[in-house]
CSV table of C-alpha atoms in Angstrom, one decimal:
chain,number,residue,atom,x,y,z
A,1,VAL,CA,129.8,-82.7,20.3
A,2,ARG,CA,129.2,-78.9,20.8
A,3,THR,CA,126.5,-76.3,20.0
A,4,ALA,CA,127.3,-74.1,17.0
A,5,PRO,CA,124.9,-71.1,16.8
A,6,PRO,CA,125.3,-68.7,13.9
A,7,THR,CA,127.1,-65.5,14.9
A,8,ALA,CA,124.8,-63.1,13.1
A,9,ALA,CA,122.0,-61.7,15.2
A,10,ALA,CA,119.5,-62.0,12.3
A,11,ALA,CA,120.4,-65.6,11.4
A,12,GLN,CA,118.1,-67.1,14.0
A,13,ARG,CA,114.7,-66.1,15.4
A,14,GLY,CA,113.9,-66.2,19.1
A,15,GLY,CA,113.3,-69.8,20.3
A,16,GLN,CA,115.1,-71.4,17.4
A,17,ALA,CA,117.5,-74.2,18.1
A,18,SER,CA,121.1,-74.0,17.2
A,19,PRO,CA,122.8,-76.7,15.2
A,20,LEU,CA,125.1,-79.3,16.8
A,21,VAL,CA,128.5,-80.3,15.4
A,22,GLY,CA,130.5,-83.4,16.3
A,23,PHE,CA,134.2,-84.2,16.0
A,24,HIS,CA,136.1,-87.4,16.5
A,25,ALA,CA,139.8,-87.5,17.6
A,26,ASP,CA,142.3,-90.4,17.6
A,27,ASP,CA,142.0,-92.1,21.0
A,28,SER,CA,145.8,-92.7,21.1
A,29,GLU,CA,146.3,-89.0,21.9
A,30,GLU,CA,143.8,-89.2,24.8
A,31,GLY,CA,145.7,-92.0,26.5
A,32,MET,CA,147.9,-90.0,28.8
A,33,PHE,CA,145.2,-88.1,30.5
A,34,VAL,CA,142.9,-91.1,30.7
A,35,ASN,CA,145.6,-93.2,32.4
A,36,VAL,CA,146.8,-90.6,34.8
A,37,ALA,CA,143.3,-89.4,35.7
A,38,SER,CA,142.2,-93.0,36.5
A,39,ALA,CA,145.3,-93.4,38.7
A,40,HIS,CA,145.1,-90.1,40.5
A,41,LEU,CA,141.5,-89.0,40.5
A,42,GLY,CA,139.8,-92.3,41.0
A,43,PRO,CA,140.5,-95.9,41.9
A,44,GLN,CA,142.6,-97.9,39.5
A,45,THR,CA,140.5,-98.8,36.5
A,46,PRO,CA,141.4,-100.6,33.3
A,47,THR,CA,141.6,-98.3,30.3
A,48,ARG,CA,141.9,-98.7,26.6
A,49,GLY,CA,145.4,-98.7,25.2
A,50,GLY,CA,146.7,-95.3,24.4
A,51,GLY,CA,149.9,-93.4,23.9
A,52,GLY,CA,151.9,-92.1,26.8
A,53,GLY,CA,153.4,-89.0,25.3
A,54,SER,CA,155.0,-86.3,27.3
A,55,GLN,CA,152.1,-83.9,27.0
A,56,PHE,CA,148.4,-83.9,26.1
A,57,ALA,CA,148.8,-82.5,22.5
A,58,ALA,CA,145.9,-81.1,20.5
A,59,SER,CA,144.6,-84.1,18.5
A,60,SER,CA,143.6,-84.1,14.9
A,61,GLU,CA,139.8,-83.7,14.9
A,62,LEU,CA,137.6,-85.1,12.1
A,63,ALA,CA,134.1,-83.7,11.6
A,64,MET,CA,131.3,-86.2,12.0
A,65,GLN,CA,128.1,-86.4,9.9
A,66,PRO,CA,124.9,-85.2,11.6
A,67,ALA,CA,123.6,-88.7,11.9
A,68,ASP,CA,126.8,-89.8,13.6
A,69,THR,CA,126.6,-86.9,16.0
A,70,ARG,CA,123.1,-87.9,17.1
A,71,ASN,CA,124.2,-91.6,17.4
A,72,ILE,CA,127.2,-90.6,19.6
A,73,LEU,CA,125.0,-88.6,21.9
A,74,ASN,CA,122.4,-91.3,22.2
A,75,ALA,CA,125.1,-93.9,22.9
A,76,ALA,CA,126.5,-91.7,25.7
A,77,ARG,CA,123.0,-91.1,27.1
A,78,ALA,CA,123.6,-87.4,26.6
A,79,ALA,CA,121.6,-84.5,25.0
A,80,LEU,CA,122.3,-80.9,24.1
A,81,CYS,CA,119.9,-78.1,23.2
A,82,SER,CA,120.5,-74.4,22.8
A,83,LEU,CA,117.7,-71.9,21.9
A,84,LYS,CA,118.3,-68.3,20.9
A,85,GLY,CA,116.5,-65.9,23.2
A,86,ASN,CA,114.0,-63.3,22.1
A,87,LYS,CA,116.5,-60.4,21.5
A,88,ALA,CA,117.1,-58.6,18.2
A,89,THR,CA,120.5,-57.1,18.7
A,90,SER,CA,122.7,-60.2,19.4
A,91,PRO,CA,123.0,-63.8,18.4
A,92,ASN,CA,122.8,-66.8,20.7
A,93,GLN,CA,125.8,-66.3,23.0
A,94,ASP,CA,125.6,-69.6,24.8
A,95,ARG,CA,127.9,-72.5,24.0
A,96,ALA,CA,128.0,-76.1,25.3
A,97,ILE,CA,130.2,-79.1,24.7
A,98,CYS,CA,130.0,-82.8,25.7
A,99,ALA,CA,132.9,-85.2,25.1
A,100,SER,CA,133.8,-88.7,25.9
A,101,LEU,CA,137.4,-90.0,26.5
A,102,GLY,CA,138.8,-93.5,26.8
A,103,GLY,CA,135.7,-95.2,25.5
A,104,GLY,CA,133.5,-93.5,28.0
A,105,LEU,CA,135.8,-93.9,31.0
A,106,LEU,CA,135.8,-90.1,31.4
A,107,GLY,CA,133.2,-87.5,30.3
A,108,VAL,CA,133.8,-83.8,29.7
A,109,HIS,CA,130.9,-81.4,30.0
A,110,ALA,CA,130.8,-77.6,29.8
A,111,VAL,CA,128.3,-74.8,29.4
A,112,LEU,CA,129.3,-71.2,28.8
A,113,ASP,CA,127.1,-68.1,28.6
A,114,GLY,CA,128.6,-65.2,26.8
A,115,HIS,CA,127.6,-61.6,27.5
A,116,GLY,CA,128.4,-58.2,26.1
A,117,GLU,CA,128.7,-57.0,22.5
A,118,SER,CA,131.4,-59.7,21.7
A,119,GLY,CA,130.2,-62.3,24.2
A,120,HIS,CA,129.4,-64.9,21.5
A,121,ASP,CA,133.0,-64.6,20.3
A,122,VAL,CA,134.4,-65.0,23.8
A,123,SER,CA,132.2,-68.1,24.6
A,124,ASN,CA,132.9,-69.5,21.2
A,125,ILE,CA,136.7,-69.6,21.6
A,126,CYS,CA,136.5,-70.6,25.2
A,127,VAL,CA,134.3,-73.6,24.6
A,128,ASP,CA,136.9,-75.0,22.3
A,129,LEU,CA,140.0,-74.1,24.4
A,130,LEU,CA,138.9,-74.6,28.0
A,131,PRO,CA,138.4,-78.4,28.0
A,132,LYS,CA,141.7,-78.9,26.1
A,133,MET,CA,143.6,-76.6,28.4
A,134,ALA,CA,142.1,-78.2,31.5
A,135,LEU,CA,142.8,-81.7,30.4
A,136,ARG,CA,146.4,-80.8,29.4
A,137,ALA,CA,147.0,-79.1,32.8
A,138,LEU,CA,145.6,-82.1,34.7
A,139,ALA,CA,147.7,-84.5,32.6
A,140,ILE,CA,150.9,-82.6,33.1
A,141,ALA,CA,150.3,-82.2,36.8
A,142,ALA,CA,149.4,-85.8,37.3
A,143,LYS,CA,152.6,-87.0,35.6
A,144,ALA,CA,154.5,-84.6,37.9
A,145,GLN,CA,152.8,-86.2,40.9
A,146,GLU,CA,153.8,-89.7,39.6
A,147,ALA,CA,157.4,-88.5,39.4
A,148,ALA,CA,157.3,-86.9,42.8
A,149,GLN,CA,155.8,-90.1,44.3
A,150,ALA,CA,158.4,-92.2,42.8
A,151,LYS,CA,161.2,-89.9,44.0
A,152,ALA,CA,159.8,-89.9,47.5
A,153,GLN,CA,159.5,-93.6,47.6
A,154,SER,CA,163.0,-94.0,46.4
A,155,GLY,CA,164.3,-91.5,48.9
A,156,ALA,CA,162.5,-93.3,51.7
A,157,GLN,CA,163.9,-96.6,50.7
A,158,GLU,CA,167.5,-95.1,50.7
A,159,ALA,CA,166.9,-93.6,54.1
A,160,VAL,CA,165.7,-96.9,55.5
A,161,GLY,CA,168.6,-98.7,54.1
A,162,ALA,CA,171.1,-96.2,55.5
A,163,LEU,CA,169.6,-96.7,58.9
A,164,GLY,CA,170.1,-100.4,58.6
A,165,ILE,CA,166.5,-101.2,59.0
A,166,GLY,CA,166.1,-102.9,55.7
A,167,THR,CA,163.4,-102.6,53.2
A,168,GLY,CA,160.5,-104.2,55.0
A,169,THR,CA,156.9,-103.0,55.3
A,170,GLY,CA,155.9,-99.6,56.5
A,171,VAL,CA,157.8,-97.4,54.0
A,172,SER,CA,154.7,-96.8,51.9
A,173,GLY,CA,152.8,-95.7,55.0
A,174,ALA,CA,155.5,-93.3,55.9
A,175,VAL,CA,155.7,-91.8,52.5
A,176,GLY,CA,152.0,-91.6,52.1
A,177,SER,CA,149.9,-91.1,48.9
A,178,VAL,CA,149.7,-88.1,46.7
A,179,SER,CA,146.3,-89.0,45.4
A,180,PRO,CA,143.8,-86.3,46.4
A,181,LYS,CA,141.6,-86.8,49.4
A,182,PRO,CA,138.0,-86.4,48.3
A,183,ALA,CA,135.5,-84.0,49.7
A,184,THR,CA,132.5,-85.2,51.5
A,185,GLY,CA,129.9,-85.3,48.7
A,186,VAL,CA,128.4,-82.3,47.0
A,187,GLU,CA,127.7,-80.5,50.3
A,188,GLY,CA,131.0,-81.4,51.9
A,189,PRO,CA,134.0,-79.1,52.6
A,190,ASN,CA,135.1,-77.1,49.6
A,191,PRO,CA,138.5,-78.3,48.4
A,192,GLN,CA,139.5,-74.6,48.0
A,193,ASP,CA,139.3,-74.2,51.8
A,194,ALA,CA,143.0,-74.5,52.8
A,195,SER,CA,141.9,-74.9,56.4
A,196,SER,CA,139.9,-78.0,55.7
A,197,SER,CA,141.5,-80.9,57.5
A,198,SER,CA,140.8,-83.1,54.5
A,199,PHE,CA,143.1,-81.0,52.3
A,200,ALA,CA,145.5,-79.3,54.6
A,201,ALA,CA,147.2,-82.5,55.7
A,202,ASN,CA,149.2,-82.7,52.5
A,203,MET,CA,149.8,-79.8,50.2
A,204,ALA,CA,150.3,-82.1,47.2
A,205,THR,CA,146.7,-83.4,47.4
A,206,ASP,CA,145.2,-80.4,45.7
A,207,TRP,CA,147.3,-80.6,42.5
A,208,TRP,CA,144.1,-81.1,40.5
A,209,ARG,CA,142.6,-77.9,41.9
A,210,GLU,CA,145.7,-75.9,41.0
A,211,SER,CA,145.7,-77.4,37.5
A,212,LEU,CA,142.2,-76.2,36.8
A,213,ILE,CA,142.9,-72.8,38.3
A,214,SER,CA,145.9,-72.5,36.0
A,215,ALA,CA,143.8,-73.5,33.0
A,216,PHE,CA,141.2,-70.8,33.7
A,217,ARG,CA,143.8,-68.2,34.5
A,218,ASP,CA,145.7,-69.0,31.3
A,219,LEU,CA,142.6,-68.8,29.2
A,220,HIS,CA,141.7,-65.5,30.7
A,221,GLY,CA,145.2,-64.2,30.0
A,222,PHE,CA,144.8,-65.4,26.4
A,223,LEU,CA,141.6,-63.4,26.0
A,224,ALA,CA,143.5,-60.3,27.3
A,225,SER,CA,146.2,-60.8,24.7
A,226,LEU,CA,143.5,-61.0,22.0
A,227,SER,CA,142.0,-57.8,23.2
A,228,THR,CA,145.4,-56.1,23.1
A,229,GLU,CA,145.2,-56.2,19.3
A,230,ILE,CA,142.2,-53.9,19.5
A,231,VAL,CA,144.1,-51.1,21.2
A,232,SER,CA,147.6,-52.0,19.9
A,233,PRO,CA,147.4,-53.0,16.2
A,234,GLY,CA,150.3,-55.1,15.2
A,235,PHE,CA,150.5,-56.9,18.5
A,236,SER,CA,150.1,-60.4,16.9
A,237,GLU,CA,152.9,-59.8,14.5
A,238,ALA,CA,155.1,-58.7,17.4
A,239,VAL,CA,154.2,-62.0,19.2
A,240,ALA,CA,155.1,-63.9,16.1
A,241,ALA,CA,158.5,-62.2,15.9
A,242,SER,CA,159.3,-62.8,19.5
A,243,ASN,CA,158.4,-66.5,19.0
A,244,GLY,CA,160.8,-66.9,16.1
A,245,GLY,CA,158.4,-65.9,13.3
A,246,GLY,CA,160.8,-63.3,12.0
A,247,GLY,CA,164.5,-63.6,11.2
A,248,GLY,CA,165.9,-66.1,8.8
A,249,ALA,CA,162.7,-67.7,7.6
A,250,LYS,CA,161.8,-65.6,4.6
A,251,ASN,CA,158.6,-67.5,3.8
A,252,ALA,CA,157.4,-67.8,7.4
A,253,ARG,CA,153.8,-66.7,7.8
A,254,PRO,CA,153.3,-64.3,10.7
A,255,LEU,CA,151.1,-65.5,13.5
A,256,ARG,CA,147.7,-63.9,13.2
A,257,LEU,CA,145.5,-64.2,16.3
A,258,PRO,CA,141.8,-63.4,16.1
A,259,THR,CA,140.9,-60.0,17.4
A,260,ILE,CA,138.3,-60.4,20.2
A,261,ASP,CA,137.4,-57.5,22.4
A,262,SER,CA,137.0,-58.8,25.9
A,263,ARG,CA,137.2,-55.4,27.6
A,264,THR,CA,133.4,-55.3,28.2
A,265,SER,CA,132.5,-58.8,27.0
A,266,GLY,CA,133.1,-62.2,28.7
A,267,THR,CA,131.6,-65.5,29.5
A,268,THR,CA,130.6,-67.8,32.3
A,269,ALA,CA,132.2,-71.3,32.3
A,270,THR,CA,131.1,-74.4,34.1
A,271,LEU,CA,133.2,-77.5,33.5
A,272,VAL,CA,132.4,-81.0,34.9
A,273,ILE,CA,134.6,-84.0,34.3
A,274,SER,CA,133.0,-87.3,35.2
A,275,LEU,CA,135.5,-89.8,36.7
A,276,PRO,CA,135.5,-93.5,37.5
A,277,GLN,CA,133.6,-94.7,40.5
A,278,GLN,CA,130.9,-92.1,40.3
A,279,ARG,CA,133.0,-89.1,41.1
A,280,LEU,CA,132.9,-85.6,39.6
A,281,LEU,CA,135.5,-82.9,39.2
A,282,VAL,CA,133.9,-79.5,38.9
A,283,ALA,CA,135.3,-76.1,38.1
A,284,HIS,CA,133.2,-73.0,37.4
A,285,VAL,CA,133.0,-69.2,37.2
A,286,GLY,CA,129.7,-67.3,36.8
A,287,ASP,CA,126.2,-68.6,37.1
A,288,SER,CA,125.8,-71.4,34.6
A,289,ARG,CA,124.7,-73.9,37.3
A,290,GLY,CA,125.5,-77.6,37.5
A,291,VAL,CA,122.9,-79.9,39.2
A,292,ILE,CA,122.8,-83.6,39.8
A,293,GLY,CA,119.8,-85.8,40.4
A,294,ILE,CA,120.0,-89.2,42.1
A,295,ARG,CA,117.3,-91.9,42.8
A,296,PRO,CA,116.9,-95.7,43.2
A,297,LYS,CA,116.9,-97.6,39.9
A,298,ASN,CA,113.5,-98.7,38.5
A,299,ALA,CA,111.7,-96.4,40.9
A,300,ALA,CA,109.2,-93.7,40.3
A,301,GLY,CA,110.0,-92.0,43.6
A,302,PRO,CA,111.4,-88.5,43.9
A,303,TRP,CA,114.9,-87.5,42.9
A,304,ARG,CA,117.5,-86.4,45.4
A,305,VAL,CA,118.7,-83.1,43.8
A,306,SER,CA,121.9,-81.2,44.7
A,307,ASP,CA,123.7,-78.2,43.3
A,308,LEU,CA,127.2,-78.9,42.2
A,309,THR,CA,128.0,-75.1,41.9
A,310,ARG,CA,126.9,-71.9,43.4
A,311,ASP,CA,126.0,-68.8,41.3
A,312,HIS,CA,128.8,-66.3,41.5
A,313,LYS,CA,126.8,-63.2,42.3
A,314,PRO,CA,128.3,-59.9,43.6
A,315,ASP,CA,126.0,-59.8,46.7
A,316,LEU,CA,127.5,-63.0,48.1
A,317,PRO,CA,129.4,-61.9,51.3
A,318,ASP,CA,132.8,-63.2,50.2
A,319,GLU,CA,132.4,-62.0,46.7
A,320,ASN,CA,131.2,-58.6,47.9
A,321,THR,CA,134.2,-58.2,50.2
A,322,ARG,CA,136.6,-58.8,47.3
A,323,ILE,CA,134.8,-56.3,45.1
A,324,GLU,CA,134.8,-53.6,47.8
A,325,HIS,CA,138.5,-54.2,48.5
A,326,ALA,CA,139.1,-53.4,44.8
A,327,GLY,CA,137.3,-50.0,45.3
A,328,ALA,CA,134.0,-50.9,43.6
A,329,THR,CA,130.5,-51.2,45.1
A,330,VAL,CA,127.6,-53.6,44.7
A,331,VAL,CA,124.2,-52.0,43.9
A,332,GLY,CA,120.8,-53.5,43.6
A,333,VAL,CA,118.8,-52.7,40.5
A,334,GLY,CA,115.3,-53.7,39.3
A,335,VAL,CA,112.3,-55.2,41.1
A,336,PRO,CA,111.5,-58.8,41.7
A,337,PRO,CA,111.4,-61.2,39.9
A,338,ASN,CA,113.8,-59.3,37.7
A,339,ALA,CA,115.9,-57.7,40.5
A,340,THR,CA,119.7,-58.2,40.4
A,341,HIS,CA,122.9,-56.9,41.8
A,342,ARG,CA,125.6,-55.2,39.8
A,343,VAL,CA,129.2,-54.1,40.2
A,344,PHE,CA,129.7,-50.3,39.9
A,345,SER,CA,132.4,-47.7,40.3
A,346,ALA,CA,132.2,-43.9,40.2
A,347,HIS,CA,132.7,-42.5,36.7
A,348,GLN,CA,132.3,-45.9,35.2
A,349,THR,CA,132.1,-45.7,31.4
A,350,TRP,CA,131.3,-49.4,30.7
A,351,PRO,CA,128.1,-51.5,31.4
A,352,SER,CA,127.9,-52.8,35.0
A,353,ILE,CA,128.0,-56.6,35.3
A,354,ASN,CA,125.8,-58.8,37.4
A,355,MET,CA,128.3,-61.5,38.3
A,356,SER,CA,131.5,-61.7,40.4
A,357,ARG,CA,133.6,-64.3,38.4
A,358,SER,CA,134.0,-64.7,34.7
A,359,LEU,CA,136.4,-65.1,31.8
A,360,GLY,CA,137.1,-61.9,29.9
A,361,ASP,CA,135.3,-58.7,31.1
A,362,LEU,CA,138.7,-57.0,31.5
A,363,HIS,CA,137.3,-53.7,32.7
A,364,ALA,CA,135.2,-55.4,35.4
A,365,HIS,CA,138.2,-57.4,36.6
A,366,SER,CA,139.7,-54.1,37.6
A,367,GLN,CA,136.7,-53.9,40.0
A,368,GLY,CA,137.3,-57.1,41.9
A,369,LEU,CA,135.9,-59.8,39.5
A,370,THR,CA,138.1,-62.8,39.2
A,371,CYS,CA,138.7,-65.6,36.7
A,372,ILE,CA,139.7,-68.1,39.5
A,373,PRO,CA,137.2,-70.9,39.5
A,374,GLU,CA,135.7,-72.7,42.5
A,375,VAL,CA,136.8,-76.3,42.3
A,376,LEU,CA,135.2,-79.4,43.8
A,377,LEU,CA,136.3,-83.0,43.7
A,378,THR,CA,133.5,-85.2,45.1
A,379,ASP,CA,133.3,-88.5,46.8
A,380,PRO,CA,131.4,-91.2,45.0
A,381,LEU,CA,128.0,-89.6,44.7
A,382,TRP,CA,125.8,-92.6,44.0
A,383,ASN,CA,125.8,-96.4,44.1
A,384,ASP,CA,125.9,-97.4,40.5
A,385,ALA,CA,124.5,-100.9,41.3
A,386,GLU,CA,121.4,-99.5,43.0
A,387,GLU,CA,120.9,-95.9,41.8
A,388,GLU,CA,120.7,-93.8,38.7
A,389,ALA,CA,122.1,-90.3,38.3
A,390,VAL,CA,121.6,-87.5,35.8
A,391,LEU,CA,123.8,-84.4,35.4
A,392,VAL,CA,122.3,-81.2,34.1
A,393,LEU,CA,124.4,-78.2,33.2
A,394,ALA,CA,122.6,-75.1,31.9
A,395,SER,CA,122.8,-71.4,31.4
A,396,ASP,CA,120.8,-69.0,33.5
A,397,GLY,CA,118.2,-69.0,30.7
A,398,ILE,CA,117.1,-72.2,32.3
A,399,TRP,CA,117.8,-71.5,36.0
A,400,ASP,CA,116.1,-68.0,36.0
A,401,VAL,CA,112.8,-69.7,35.4
A,402,VAL,CA,113.1,-73.4,36.2
A,403,PRO,CA,114.1,-74.6,39.8
A,404,PRO,CA,116.6,-77.4,39.9
A,405,ALA,CA,114.2,-80.0,41.2
A,406,ALA,CA,111.7,-79.1,38.4
A,407,ALA,CA,114.4,-79.3,35.8
A,408,ILE,CA,115.4,-82.8,36.9
A,409,GLN,CA,111.7,-83.9,36.8
A,410,ILE,CA,111.2,-82.5,33.3
A,411,VAL,CA,114.3,-84.3,32.1
A,412,ALA,CA,113.3,-87.6,33.7
A,413,GLN,CA,109.8,-87.4,32.4
A,414,ALA,CA,110.9,-86.6,28.8
A,415,THR,CA,113.4,-89.5,28.9
A,416,ALA,CA,110.7,-91.9,30.1
A,417,GLN,CA,108.6,-90.8,27.1
A,418,SER,CA,111.5,-91.3,24.7
A,419,ARG,CA,111.8,-87.6,24.1
A,420,ASP,CA,115.0,-85.6,24.0
A,421,PRO,CA,115.4,-84.4,27.6
A,422,SER,CA,117.4,-81.3,26.7
A,423,VAL,CA,114.9,-80.2,24.2
A,424,ALA,CA,112.1,-80.7,26.7
A,425,LEU,CA,113.9,-78.7,29.3
A,426,ALA,CA,114.9,-75.8,27.0
A,427,HIS,CA,111.4,-75.4,25.6
A,428,ALA,CA,109.8,-75.5,29.1
A,429,ALA,CA,112.1,-72.7,30.0
A,430,TYR,CA,111.3,-70.7,26.9
A,431,GLU,CA,107.6,-71.0,27.6
A,432,ARG,CA,108.1,-69.8,31.2
A,433,TRP,CA,110.0,-66.8,29.9
A,434,GLY,CA,106.9,-65.9,28.0
A,435,TRP,CA,104.9,-66.0,31.2
A,436,ARG,CA,107.0,-63.1,32.6
A,437,GLY,CA,105.5,-60.7,30.1
A,438,LEU,CA,108.7,-58.7,29.6
A,439,GLN,CA,109.0,-55.9,27.0
A,440,GLY,CA,109.2,-57.4,23.5
A,441,ASN,CA,108.5,-60.8,25.0
A,442,TYR,CA,112.2,-60.9,26.0
A,443,SER,CA,113.9,-64.1,26.9
A,444,ASP,CA,117.5,-64.9,27.6
A,445,ASP,CA,119.4,-67.5,25.5
A,446,ILE,CA,118.6,-71.0,26.8
A,447,THR,CA,121.0,-73.9,26.9
A,448,ALA,CA,120.7,-77.3,28.5
A,449,LEU,CA,123.2,-80.2,28.6
A,450,VAL,CA,121.8,-83.5,30.0
A,451,ARG,CA,123.9,-86.6,30.7
A,452,PHE,CA,122.7,-89.8,32.4
A,453,LEU,CA,125.7,-91.0,34.2
């Protein structure tokens, strides 16, 4: 299920909710990723039967009726709401998606916040492609890990036999496991830190990180290729010809890619995959934050709230260093509570950007921005027998005005009152934007994805 705002600025008024659309895919084409993810990213868990094809192919998607879409969300204990901000010149540029694989064994959640003149086009294509590219990359890498593990075990057995030791116990301990070693909770060592002892011990253990990085990088490259058509008309036809679209096939239709200008437009992207045994796999660029709340079941006590992501802002020391190495500078603009930091270069002819990682934004990427996500694989975060957990992903239209602890409380209270928690959170944020008294009663686009895990 994903949000589907209209792409014309005048098609929605400020504060109006965007429609949701749902699609159903044949589960047989999910099978490979569900099986390998269960084996390599979490303890062995029974899964529904599914195909074991050589790759995670794009499945045939069938549109669902609106009533079915609502029922699916309710059954998954999930909710989505996206409100257009009070701005006359652009449509709602936020996008969100929530999906379930393997009968609920895995969950896929993403929020994207487009920016720039074509930001809605960028976020719209990315919300469709990023989950599929990420799942495909993970599936292919996990299958490769299976093959490598089998080869290593076979080689060890042969070596043991050649030494005349026999094939007794101890070989598996010598070979080791290629399953990733989890980080220590949401505040533990970052799996991207190559010096972390948890991950430096075996280079193969971070295959899932490299898979997600490649998905983000490939998607960013695809956006660059779509932008090439703007400055080099005919590029898509050339791509078609190079891929066999020309030549002997007289009736072959040339490949026509959509033209999306990502030079000064882009999107944030926060992707969270819920895994068996209360673990989460998180990858993100930008400032669409992910938050988790945990508390004892059947308790009215406070929630334990933790950030799953950090906002990628250019004034962060490590981000600032990368930007300055690229020859750009970070400047502060505005006054609190509307102060921000932006990336700027001398003689710059495009709008300055207020984040340090994104998809698209090709000009800004020449100033030190990157599409490489931060990736986190958590330990089990809660005890499912004794605790409940809720995941909230949202655009900065939420986080600029609602602190994480307050967001979790709003969501929990709405759920206890049998109200839609995403709607309650989005409208609370919209009201708080009004308190700011900005010119034209301005508010950003507001998107909230809520999933009780």
